[in-house]
Each structure stands twice: as C-alpha cells, then as structure tokens.
Amino acid sequence: AATLDLTADGGDEQPGPKRRATRGSSGGAGSGGGSAGGSIVLEGSEGEGEAKPKKGSIREERRKKRAREEEEKALAGAEEGEQTCILYLDSLGGHRERGIMYLKWYLEEEYKNKMARRAGASSSSAEAPPPVDDPKFRLMETKEVKAPRQHNHSDCGLYMLQFIEKLAKHASALKPPLENTPHPSWSAYEELRFGKEDVRQMRRDMKRDIQLLGEQQAGGA
C-alpha cells in the first residue's frame, strides 16, 4: 500500500486539516484502463470539521456537573444514613395540615425555579428550558416532634427561636438524628432541652440588645 499526501499545489501547505489518500489492493476489478484494483480512502485529521473543546471548559463543565449531582443528592436525602423530611414543631400543641401543604408547595416551586434558571444558563438555545417536574417535595415525609409547650399565647416567637438555636448548634451531633426516629421527642435529647427560665432569659437578652442598638443609632445621628 502507498500513502499520498494531498496538500496544496505550489509547495506551501495551506491552513486546515491535512488529508491523505491510502491506496491498497482489493479483490475487485480496477477502474479505468484495466489497472489493478484498489481503493482510495481520504483520512482527515481527528475532529475535522468541529472545534475541539478547550481543556479549561471541560474541567468547568465537570465541576458544574459534580456540583449539580451533589446538590440533587442532598435534596433527595440519598446519602446513606440520612433521611430528608420535614420536622414539625408546635409549642402550642397544634397541627396544621394546610401549613405543611403550603410549605411543600413553596419548596417545590423554589426548586423548579432554581433548576429552570440553571438549565437556561447552561443552554445555548434561545428557547425556554423545559419545565422541571420533580415530586420529591410533594412526597416528602412530615414528622411531628413532641415539643416543649409554652404557657401563654405571646411566646410563640421565643419558642421558635429556641428551636432554631438548639438545632443550629446540636442537630449534626444528635444520635440518632432527630429525623431518623419514628416518634421524635425534643426532650429525649439533653442537648436540646430548655425551660421557661431559658425563654425568659432570651426575652431579657433581646430587650437589652434592642436598647443598645437604639442607643447606638441615636448616638450616631
């Protein structure tokens, strides 16, 4: 077999992919003049006709893909030993089915909106991205936690802040995790417990902080 470079006439190579013809014998009849049969294959350089992606852009796409996968995995609670659910705490002892329904609806709409924006940003098409339909929030389990009770109708906010503060400080260290227990009870965890005196102290601290802020603002005026 012989190889023939197909470059531009005149000596200097023209820009563009180099092509070559490879001639080899074949069992078929030749073409023209009774010459020996053969075939000519034009081989272009790899990736001919399409631009090769830059290495930096490939790495960036892989990084974005990993970030998307990790976020979706966390949202779905797919990591081993974890369970994604809604923990419902009510210091007045009530249960609000409609409120939970609205919360799930809000989470689903937020997720759809975020995923649609991401799809639109990564798409080169001018067309709108397809709608995201994911039932994970609609199907998410809700667990009602047996929570400390308030003794009036004015401390709801203080109890809510106590719940948030305790969970922010200790949730990751709870054994077993609050969301993994079949009938979660707040008082079952020593780290989470608080009483009426803690609520009173929080009220005093908030009053002091508000007064200090007011004095600071008045002094800076």
PDB file of N, CA, C and O in Angstrom, residues 20 26 54:
ATOM      1  N   ARG A  20      -4.851  12.675   3.647  1.00  0.00           N
ATOM      2  CA  ARG A  20      -4.006  11.776   2.886  1.00  0.00           C
ATOM      3  C   ARG A  20      -4.856  10.690   2.267  1.00  0.00           C
ATOM      4  O   ARG A  20      -5.911  10.349   2.778  1.00  0.00           O
ATOM      5  N   SER A  26      -7.317  -4.497  -3.726  1.00  0.00           N
ATOM      6  CA  SER A  26      -8.601  -5.081  -3.392  1.00  0.00           C
ATOM      7  C   SER A  26      -8.894  -6.185  -4.378  1.00  0.00           C
ATOM      8  O   SER A  26      -8.298  -6.261  -5.446  1.00  0.00           O
ATOM      9  N   LYS A  54     -11.956  23.370  24.681  1.00  0.00           N
ATOM     10  CA  LYS A  54     -10.766  23.678  25.461  1.00  0.00           C
ATOM     11  C   LYS A  54     -10.769  22.883  26.754  1.00  0.00           C
ATOM     12  O   LYS A  54     -11.811  22.590  27.322  1.00  0.00           O
TER      13      LYS A  54
END
